[in-house]
Amino acid sequence: MATTVRHAVLTLPAAALGPENPLPALRPLDEAHGVDTEGRSDLPRDMARQIGYEPLRTLLPVRVLDGYGRERTPTGIDAIVIENDRLRVTVLPGLGGRIQSLFHKPTGRELLYRNPVLQPADFALNGAWFSGGIEWNIGATGHTTLTCAPLHAALVPAPDGGEMVRLWEWERLRDLPYQIDLWLPADSDFLYVGVRIRNPHEHAVPTYWWSNIAVPEDETTRIVAPADEAWHFGYERSLRRVPVPELDGIDRSYPLRSEHAADYFYELPDGARRWITSLDATGQGLVQTSTDQLRGRKLFLWGSGSGGRRWQEWLTEPGTPGYAEIQAGLARTQLEHLKLEAGAEFSWLEAYGPLSTDPATVHGADWTAARGEAEASLEAALPRAQVDAAYEAWLPYADHEPTETLATGSGWGALEVLRAGHKLPGTPFEESTLDEEQAPWLELYRSGTFPVPRRVIPPGPTLVAPHWRDMLETAPAEPLTEYHLGVAQWHAGDSAQAVRSWERGLQLAPSRWPLLRCLAVADQCEGNPGRAADRYTEAFDDFCEERREAPVWRAVAAALGREAIEALLTAGRTAEARTVFERLRPAVTERGRFRFIEAQLLLAEGDIEAVRAIFEAGFEVADLREGAEILGDMWSTVSGEPLPQAYDFRMRPGS
């Protein structure tokens, strides 16, 4: 059977993503993967340097996705199916290019953890993320902002004379174009994945990549990688070197033998082949390998504790088998960013397929023998030299232009290519993809003036790269221009100038709340909670005078109301926080997030019994952040009883 590519529609129970949060993300969301390196002399020098290299100060220009709920309905999801007589690969171009399924026909085995539902949860850098399959993480430490975003997709020629599926987009946190080429030779048990990240700029850019592979998990699942040591991260802001596989008397290569969630970043010896595999009781499973550029390998496990089990249920549905993740990245750990020099690129080839090993050996007590068996089985199934040769064969095809469009991504790359004249063979960002989000920025580029909208609407997204900031600085100083300029200056780290721009904009602004909200965030960052509360109050008052009933206005109400209440509670102004809450529409206050906010208000008012009543009635905070312990903290404040399992999302020992 020759390799074929076809469209398909998957129908899954899915929760709608909802609208973007219209408030600019002036601060990053709480990231569970932070680590303290001050005073550490035990970290390798390159690791310590790369951990400290250009961490995110904001999420700009990306917006937060927090408008989803937990009500799922059958939903059609566009897919691309790549198939030969050995493998069937299902790709979701509208959801970050996720590989949703990798089915091995001869054995009838699904090699991945295939989530039976599509349930967003607050795990990505910008919020919405979902579990399962193979995801492509680019940008910065964490799950990519493109997790739930559409990518461009097209057919291109493959090195064996067939066709590849190319996915590509413009990653906006770092302003980098990238591509993923999915190549399935006609007689292959392995899917090849060629990846290229290009830096078209005249300056170096911090770069990040991790391929995350969700694999089925049970008590017999063992993760094997070519390492005797790993860097352990236990969600306690610490990183330590530990032996593999046994730690504290427990074999951690079996994910369910650990109680708490943890990352193990394997220390692969120099010159060793790069691979990692997940094997079941019969010695069969999925293996991932690559050329040497993709250096890192990692195991993420939820563990057997109640918090990890609750998260697993949260991300799918009760009764569904759990998963672990095996991962591969550019650096030793996910806490690092690499420098991609001006005009340079990173490229590599990955391979995914089935692995069959002797179960007695790979599950034996001798780790060296288990590693050797897995590596020998991989070499027999897919020699290292064959992967290297496939990479060399693929490279000349990375520049080939698409022959047939399969899906369309965003217009942001087209805007950047139009502005700078970048030449990016193989990844065309066509002007036809420009839409209404890019329209005002295209007008700024062409005329030097940022247009004033014809109707009252919340401000659109802000572009923050230096060239756009320069254009805003020379544009006529209209209030909306000053708003966007301040956001761009804030992103650049010039908070004082940002505040001045926002204050100038206030003088003539017909809508004051966007500027007041930005100034309130600046007050919070400067340690002035009282003034922040004042500005949030004024912003919310101004918003209520002009709000409409369209979805974007409801999104502003939820976001601004939540921030205002939290700021007022921080300042000890409980009665004013209650007033803001009561001015929100029922469609907002009935959400699980706002049920929790109501519990915070009741706690501040001293009504412990009412707080307990909310917990006992039951609620779900749809956008509960990975690693968040807010539910357990509040419960321990109002009750001496054990935390109910429905609210137990604890990931750390002793939390």
C-alpha positions as a printed Julia matrix, in Angstrom:
655×3 Matrix{Float64}:
   0.0     0.0    0.0
   1.41    3.38  -1.01
   1.26    6.13   1.58
  -1.96    8.11   1.34
  -3.09   11.4    2.82
  -6.76   12.23   3.3
  -9.08   14.54   5.19
 -11.24   13.18   7.98
 -13.55   14.53  10.66
 -13.3    13.15  14.19
 -16.32   13.44  16.43
 -15.36   13.8   20.08
 -17.12   15.06  23.2
 -15.51   18.49  23.39
 -15.77   21.6   25.53
 -15.79   24.77  23.44
 -12.68   26.95  23.77
 -14.7    30.11  24.2
 -13.43   33.63  23.44
  -9.94   34.92  24.14
  -9.37   37.01  27.25
  -9.33   40.58  25.81
  -7.07   42.0   28.56
  -3.4    42.14  27.55
  -1.32   39.52  29.37
   1.08   41.95  31.07
   2.29   39.16  33.37
   2.77   35.46  32.67
   0.38   32.97  34.2
   1.71   31.09  37.21
   4.19   28.61  35.73
   4.63   25.38  37.68
   8.11   24.8   36.25
  10.08   27.6   37.91
  13.34   26.76  39.68
  15.6    28.68  42.05
  19.25   28.62  40.9
  20.75   31.3   43.14
  23.79   29.99  44.98
  23.71   26.65  43.12
  27.2    25.41  42.26
  26.14   21.84  41.43
  24.44   22.65  38.12
  26.45   22.29  34.91
  27.51   25.73  33.72
  25.63   25.54  30.44
  22.46   24.41  32.22
  22.62   27.23  34.78
  23.26   29.78  32.02
  20.37   28.49  29.89
  17.94   28.39  32.83
  18.61   32.09  33.35
  18.47   33.0   29.66
  15.5    35.21  28.72
  12.62   33.81  30.78
   9.24   35.27  29.87
   8.29   38.54  31.56
   4.91   38.65  29.83
   2.84   36.53  27.45
   2.63   39.37  24.96
   1.66   39.55  22.16
  -0.33   36.35  22.79
  -3.68   36.45  24.55
  -4.88   34.16  27.33
  -7.45   31.46  26.57
  -9.62   31.06  29.68
 -13.16   31.21  28.3
 -13.82   27.46  28.19
 -16.0    25.43  30.52
 -16.46   21.74  31.26
 -19.68   21.0   29.39
 -18.83   18.71  26.5
 -20.93   18.1   23.41
 -20.22   15.94  20.32
 -18.05   18.09  18.07
 -16.59   17.53  14.62
 -12.82   18.12  14.53
 -10.92   18.39  11.26
  -8.13   15.84  10.89
  -5.51   14.77   8.37
  -4.88   11.02   8.14
  -1.52    9.74   6.85
  -1.53    6.01   6.21
   0.48    3.15   4.77
   0.01   -0.59   5.25
   1.8    -0.43   8.63
   0.74    2.8   10.37
  -2.24    5.14  10.47
  -1.39    8.64  11.76
  -4.15   11.09  12.7
  -3.17   14.76  12.87
  -5.24   17.72  14.14
  -4.05   20.81  12.21
  -6.54   23.09  13.98
  -5.17   22.13  17.4
  -1.45   22.82  17.19
  -0.8    19.98  14.75
  -1.29   17.44  17.55
  -0.85   13.8   16.5
  -3.98   12.38  18.06
  -3.4     8.74  17.14
  -0.55    6.5   15.98
  -2.11    3.14  15.17
   0.07    0.13  14.3
  -1.94   -2.06  11.95
  -0.04   -5.4   12.08
  -0.45   -5.64  15.86
  -3.73   -3.72  16.13
  -2.15   -1.48  18.8
  -2.71    2.2   19.51
   0.79    3.37  20.41
  -0.27    6.62  22.07
  -2.59    7.58  24.89
  -5.62    8.67  22.87
  -7.87   10.91  24.95
 -11.53   10.04  24.28
 -12.59   13.66  24.97
 -11.31   17.14  24.18
 -11.29   18.98  27.5
  -9.3    22.23  27.77
  -7.49   22.82  31.05
  -5.18   25.58  32.29
  -1.8    24.04  31.48
  -0.5    25.99  28.47
   1.54   29.17  28.77
  -1.61   31.03  27.73
  -4.17   28.79  29.38
  -6.12   26.24  27.34
  -4.4    22.87  26.76
  -5.58   19.29  26.4
  -3.96   15.94  27.08
  -3.14   13.03  24.8
  -1.17   12.26  21.64
   2.04   13.96  20.51
   2.28   17.74  20.93
   4.91   20.11  19.58
   6.02   22.65  22.2
   7.87   25.74  21.0
   8.38   29.18  22.55
   9.29   29.04  26.23
   9.21   26.73  29.25
   5.75   25.17  29.35
   3.1    23.99  26.93
   3.08   26.12  23.78
   0.62   28.95  23.23
  -0.24   27.19  19.95
  -1.71   24.13  21.7
  -5.25   25.07  20.66
  -4.37   27.19  17.62
  -4.67   26.37  13.91
  -1.49   25.7   11.93
  -0.92   25.97   8.21
  -0.82   22.53   6.57
  -0.04   21.39   3.06
   1.33   18.55   0.97
   4.96   18.7   -0.11
   7.2    16.24  -1.98
   8.85   13.58   0.2
  12.38   12.22  -0.27
  11.08    8.77  -1.31
   8.99   10.2   -4.15
   5.76   10.26  -2.18
   4.22   13.13  -0.25
   4.77   14.62   3.2
   2.39   16.68   5.31
   3.96   19.98   6.31
   2.71   21.97   9.3
   4.03   25.48   9.92
   3.34   28.7   11.8
   4.87   31.88  13.19
   5.59   31.42  16.92
   4.79   34.84  18.41
   6.42   34.74  21.86
   9.86   34.58  20.2
   8.91   35.74  16.67
  10.2    32.59  15.0
   8.84   30.62  12.03
   8.96   26.84  12.31
   7.86   23.77  10.38
   7.06   20.13  11.08
   7.26   17.67   8.19
   5.43   14.35   8.71
   6.91   11.72   6.41
   5.66    8.12   6.35
   7.53    6.0    3.79
   5.41    3.38   2.07
   6.83    0.32   3.82
   7.76    1.89   7.16
   6.73    1.02  10.72
   8.08    4.43  11.72
   6.76    7.92  11.19
   9.56   10.4   10.46
   9.15   13.96  11.73
  11.49   16.63  10.35
  11.52   19.85  12.37
  13.11   23.18  11.51
  13.13   26.43  13.52
  14.53   29.46  11.68
  15.7    32.81  12.99
  15.22   35.36  10.19
  16.22   38.3   12.42
  19.49   40.2   12.78
  19.75   39.33  16.47
  19.93   36.12  18.5
  16.67   34.72  19.87
  16.02   32.36  22.83
  14.62   29.07  21.56
  12.76   26.16  23.11
  11.43   22.84  21.84
  10.0    19.74  23.48
   8.04   16.98  21.77
   5.62   15.58  24.37
   4.29   12.05  23.85
   1.42   10.78  25.99
   1.6     7.0   26.45
  -0.84    4.6   28.13
  -0.04    3.87  31.76
  -0.78    0.98  34.1
   1.05   -0.77  36.92
   3.3    -2.63  34.45
   4.32    0.37  32.31
   8.08    0.94  32.36
   9.92    3.89  30.83
  13.41    3.07  29.58
  16.03    5.55  28.38
  19.83    5.36  27.92
  20.76    7.02  31.23
  21.93    6.15  34.73
  21.2     9.6   36.15
  18.48   12.21  35.81
  17.62   15.7   36.98
  14.55   15.46  39.2
  11.99   18.26  39.4
   9.2    17.74  41.93
   7.21   20.98  41.53
   8.98   22.52  44.53
  11.2    24.97  42.58
  14.21   22.69  42.98
  16.27   20.6   40.6
  18.53   17.78  41.83
  20.61   15.06  40.27
  19.37   11.57  41.14
  20.19    7.98  40.15
  18.14    6.05  37.59
  16.04    4.0   37.96
  15.94    3.67  41.78
  15.43    6.62  44.13
  14.65    6.31  47.84
  14.2     2.56  47.41
  11.6     2.88  44.65
  12.07    2.06  40.96
  10.88    5.35  39.41
  10.95    3.97  35.86
   7.49    2.59  36.67
   5.36    5.77  36.8
   2.7     4.42  39.16
   5.26    3.47  41.8
   5.8     7.17  42.58
   3.22    8.91  44.72
   3.59   12.49  43.52
   3.92   14.18  40.14
   7.51   14.6   38.99
   9.78   15.26  36.01
  12.87   13.17  35.35
  15.2    14.78  32.81
  17.59   12.01  31.79
  21.32   12.68  31.6
  22.19   11.02  28.29
  25.92   10.33  27.86
  27.75   12.23  25.14
  27.69   10.27  21.91
  24.85    8.0   23.04
  21.95    7.42  20.71
  18.95    9.6   21.59
  15.86    7.53  22.4
  13.17    6.8   24.98
  10.52    4.09  25.14
   7.41    3.1   27.07
   6.91   -0.65  27.41
   4.04   -2.72  28.82
   4.02   -6.09  30.57
   4.59   -7.91  27.26
   7.65   -5.77  26.44
   5.82   -3.89  23.68
   5.15   -0.19  23.3
   6.18    3.05  21.62
   9.72    4.2   20.99
  10.89    7.69  20.03
  14.35    8.37  18.66
  16.04   11.24  16.84
  19.18   12.72  15.41
  21.54   14.17  18.0
  20.33   17.8   17.86
  17.34   16.79  19.99
  19.43   16.14  23.08
  17.05   15.9   26.04
  14.78   13.05  27.15
  12.26   13.16  29.96
   9.64   11.2   31.85
   6.7    13.06  33.36
   4.5    11.1   35.72
   1.38   12.02  37.66
   2.06    9.38  40.28
  -0.35    7.22  42.24
  -1.37    9.83  44.83
  -4.87   11.25  45.07
  -3.86   14.6   43.53
  -2.31   13.04  40.45
  -5.26   10.7   39.98
  -7.65   13.66  40.26
  -5.77   15.58  37.59
  -5.94   12.54  35.3
  -9.73   12.42  35.74
  -9.96   16.19  35.27
  -8.25   16.02  31.86
 -10.51   13.29  30.5
 -13.34   11.43  32.25
 -13.66    8.99  35.16
 -12.94    5.39  34.24
 -10.45    6.3   31.51
  -6.96    4.76  31.79
  -4.24    7.18  32.8
  -1.15    8.3   30.95
   2.47    9.26  31.42
   4.56   11.42  29.09
   7.85   10.62  27.44
   9.45   13.68  25.93
  12.35   14.9   23.8
  13.84   18.4   23.7
  16.65   20.65  22.56
  18.18   21.08  26.04
  18.81   18.78  29.02
  15.73   20.15  30.82
  12.57   22.07  30.02
  13.76   24.87  32.27
  16.34   26.02  29.71
  16.29   28.17  26.58
  18.96   27.91  23.86
  20.4    30.79  21.87
  19.57   30.68  18.16
  21.94   33.05  16.42
  20.88   35.6   13.82
  20.12   33.97  10.47
  20.66   30.47  11.88
  18.38   27.49  12.27
  17.93   24.35  14.35
  16.79   21.22  12.51
  16.53   17.53  13.32
  14.61   14.36  12.51
  12.52   12.32  14.95
  11.08    8.83  14.45
   8.07    7.26  16.17
   7.03    3.64  15.99
   6.43    0.31  17.74
   9.06   -1.5   19.79
   9.01   -5.16  20.76
  11.43   -6.42  23.41
  11.99   -9.41  25.65
   9.7    -8.67  28.63
  11.76  -10.61  31.16
  14.81   -8.51  30.37
  13.24   -5.04  30.12
  11.29   -5.66  33.33
  14.2    -7.29  35.13
  16.06   -5.9   38.12
  19.21   -5.25  36.05
  18.77   -1.72  34.64
  21.82   -2.04  32.4
  20.38   -5.19  30.85
  16.97   -3.52  30.41
  18.56   -0.56  28.66
  20.65   -2.84  26.49
  17.65   -4.93  25.44
  15.61   -1.87  24.52
  18.47   -0.28  22.58
  19.31   -3.51  20.74
  15.65   -3.98  19.8
  15.51   -0.39  18.54
  18.68   -0.88  16.5
  17.18   -3.99  14.91
  13.9    -2.22  14.12
  15.39    1.14  13.07
  19.19    1.44  12.91
  20.73    4.68  14.08
  22.43    5.07  10.72
  19.05    4.86   9.0
  17.7     7.77  11.06
  20.78    9.84  10.25
  20.42    8.98   6.57
  16.72    9.87   6.61
  17.6    13.26   8.08
  20.14   13.93   5.33
  17.6    12.84   2.72
  14.92   15.11   4.22
  16.99   18.29   4.51
  16.94   19.24   0.78
  13.16   18.82   0.83
  12.65   21.19   3.76
  12.7    24.12   1.29
  10.29   22.57  -1.21
   7.16   24.63  -1.67
   3.74   23.18  -0.82
   1.73   21.65  -3.65
  -1.74   21.48  -2.07
  -3.14   23.38   0.9
  -4.76   21.24   3.6
  -5.43   23.78   6.38
  -4.84   27.45   7.12
  -3.26   28.98  10.23
  -3.09   32.59  11.38
  -2.2    35.73   9.45
   0.49   36.9   11.88
   3.31   35.32   9.91
   2.06   36.96   6.71
   2.14   40.34   8.45
   5.74   39.83   9.59
   6.88   38.6    6.17
   5.17   41.54   4.48
   6.78   44.02   6.86
  10.32   42.63   6.79
  10.48   40.91   3.4
  11.68   37.64   4.97
  12.53   34.88   2.5
  11.37   31.58   4.0
  11.44   28.84   1.35
   9.02   26.03   2.09
   6.82   27.94   4.51
   4.8    30.53   2.6
   2.93   33.05   4.75
   0.5    34.33   2.14
  -1.12   37.78   2.26
  -4.46   36.04   1.71
  -4.29   34.82   5.33
  -4.39   38.36   6.75
  -7.66   39.02   8.59
  -9.32   41.67  10.77
  -6.9    41.12  13.67
  -3.96   42.11  11.48
  -5.86   44.89   9.67
  -5.06   47.8   12.04
  -1.38   46.8   12.14
  -1.25   46.6    8.37
  -2.71   50.13   8.3
  -0.06   51.3   10.79
   2.67   49.78   8.63
   1.36   51.33   5.42
   0.2    54.76   6.61
   2.04   55.36   9.88
  -1.28   55.85  11.7
  -3.05   53.38  13.97
  -6.73   53.46  12.94
  -9.55   54.36  15.32
 -12.35   51.75  15.2
 -15.71   52.87  13.85
 -17.62   51.45  16.8
 -17.01   51.06  20.51
 -15.2    47.77  21.04
 -12.49   46.54  23.42
  -8.96   47.05  22.06
  -7.6    44.27  19.89
  -4.27   42.46  20.37
  -1.07   44.51  20.71
   2.09   43.79  18.73
   5.17   44.37  20.86
   8.29   43.61  18.8
  10.74   46.53  18.55
   9.78   47.43  14.98
   6.1    47.72  15.9
   6.95   49.69  19.02
   8.96   52.11  16.9
   6.0    52.6   14.55
   3.66   53.28  17.49
   6.09   55.85  18.9
   6.03   57.86  15.66
   2.28   57.49  15.01
  -0.15   60.3   15.96
  -0.68   60.14  19.72
  -4.33   59.09  19.8
  -5.58   57.41  23.02
  -5.76   53.95  21.42
  -2.25   54.38  20.03
  -0.98   55.36  23.49
  -2.65   52.28  24.94
  -0.9    49.95  22.47
   2.38   51.84  22.82
   2.28   51.44  26.6
   1.69   47.7   26.26
   4.67   47.4   23.89
   6.86   49.46  26.23
   5.81   47.31  29.17
   6.82   44.2   27.24
  10.22   45.79  26.58
  10.74   46.24  30.32
  10.27   50.03  30.28
   7.48   50.16  32.85
   7.96   53.84  33.67
   7.53   54.88  30.04
   4.56   52.51  29.7
   2.84   54.23  32.62
   3.47   57.64  31.04
   1.95   56.47  27.75
  -1.14   55.09  29.49
  -1.55   58.26  31.54
  -1.31   60.41  28.38
  -3.93   58.24  26.72
  -6.32   58.7   29.65
  -6.59   62.45  29.06
  -8.72   62.11  25.9
  -9.78   58.46  25.89
 -13.49   57.82  25.25
 -13.0    54.38  26.87
 -10.88   54.74  30.01
 -11.1    51.22  31.43
  -8.42   49.57  29.2
  -5.84   52.19  30.24
  -6.9    52.17  33.9
  -6.61   48.4   34.06
  -3.05   48.54  32.67
  -2.15   51.21  35.24
  -3.64   49.04  37.99
  -1.39   46.14  37.01
   1.59   48.5   37.06
   0.58   49.6   40.59
   0.44   45.97  41.71
   3.89   45.29  40.29
   5.23   48.37  42.09
   3.85   47.13  45.42
   1.03   49.67  45.7
  -2.12   47.57  46.32
  -4.22   50.53  47.49
  -3.75   52.54  44.32
  -4.23   49.4   42.24
  -7.59   48.84  43.96
  -8.58   52.45  43.26
  -7.79   52.11  39.58
  -9.52   48.76  39.25
 -12.63   50.26  40.83
 -12.58   53.17  38.41
 -11.9    50.85  35.48
 -14.82   48.59  36.36
 -17.15   51.56  36.8
 -16.17   52.91  33.39
 -16.55   49.48  31.79
 -20.07   49.02  33.19
 -21.16   52.28  31.55
 -20.31   51.1   28.05
 -20.49   47.29  28.11
 -22.62   45.48  25.57
 -23.98   41.93  25.44
 -21.7    40.61  22.69
 -19.35   37.7   23.6
 -16.25   39.92  23.65
 -17.86   42.21  26.21
 -18.84   39.25  28.37
 -15.24   38.08  28.21
 -14.05   41.51  29.41
 -16.6    41.5   32.23
 -15.36   38.14  33.51
 -11.67   39.03  33.23
 -11.85   42.57  34.54
 -14.33   41.68  37.29
 -12.14   38.84  38.5
  -9.02   41.0   38.59
 -10.84   43.87  40.3
 -12.27   41.62  43.03
  -8.89   40.03  43.69
  -7.22   43.48  43.89
  -9.87   44.81  46.28
  -9.62   41.74  48.52
  -5.83   42.12  48.58
  -6.28   45.74  49.69
  -8.69   44.64  52.43
 -11.67   46.35  50.79
 -14.16   43.5   51.05
 -17.36   45.55  50.74
 -16.18   47.11  47.46
 -15.18   43.67  46.16
 -18.68   42.44  46.96
 -20.14   45.38  45.03
 -18.13   44.46  41.92
 -19.27   40.84  42.22
 -22.92   41.85  42.44
 -22.65   44.0   39.31
 -21.6    41.0   37.22
 -24.22   39.22  35.15
 -25.47   35.77  36.29
 -23.91   34.22  33.17
 -20.55   35.15  34.71
 -21.15   34.55  38.42
 -22.6    31.08  37.82
 -19.26   29.85  36.46
 -17.18   27.63  38.72
 -14.37   30.17  38.9
 -16.78   32.76  40.26
 -18.29   30.3   42.71
 -14.79   30.06  44.15
 -14.46   33.87  44.09
 -17.74   34.07  45.99
 -16.25   31.69  48.55
 -13.25   34.03  48.85
 -15.61   36.94  49.44
 -17.55   35.01  52.09
 -14.33   34.01  53.81
 -13.22   37.67  53.9
 -16.64   38.53  55.34
 -16.17   35.9   58.03
 -19.01   33.6   56.96
 -17.27   30.23  57.32
 -20.47   28.21  57.14
 -21.42   29.79  53.8
 -17.98   28.91  52.42
 -18.44   25.28  53.52
 -21.88   25.28  51.92
 -20.39   26.24  48.55
 -17.88   23.38  48.8
 -20.56   20.94  49.87
 -22.85   21.99  47.01
 -20.0    21.33  44.59
 -18.31   23.47  41.95
 -15.62   23.09  39.31
 -13.05   25.79  38.49
 -12.65   25.05  34.78
  -9.45   27.11  34.47
  -7.73   25.73  37.57
  -4.02   26.27  36.92
  -1.61   23.33  36.85
   0.02   23.16  40.27
  -2.6    25.39  41.91
  -3.4    24.58  45.54
  -6.04   27.27  46.11
  -8.88   24.8   46.7
  -7.0    22.82  49.31
  -5.75   26.0   50.99
  -9.26   27.38  51.37
 -10.66   24.06  52.58
  -7.99   23.8   55.28
  -8.94   27.32  56.41
 -12.61   26.52  56.9
 -12.49   22.84  57.85
 -10.44   20.42  59.89
 -11.71   17.5   57.82
  -9.76   15.76  55.03
  -9.88   17.51  51.66
 -12.7    16.02  49.53
 -11.34   14.08  46.59
 -13.16   16.33  44.1
 -10.98   19.27  45.23
  -7.7    17.38  45.63
  -5.29   18.61  42.93
  -2.15   18.51  45.07
   1.02   17.76  43.1
   3.72   18.24  45.75
   4.7    16.18  48.79
   3.33   17.71  51.97
   1.01   20.15  50.2
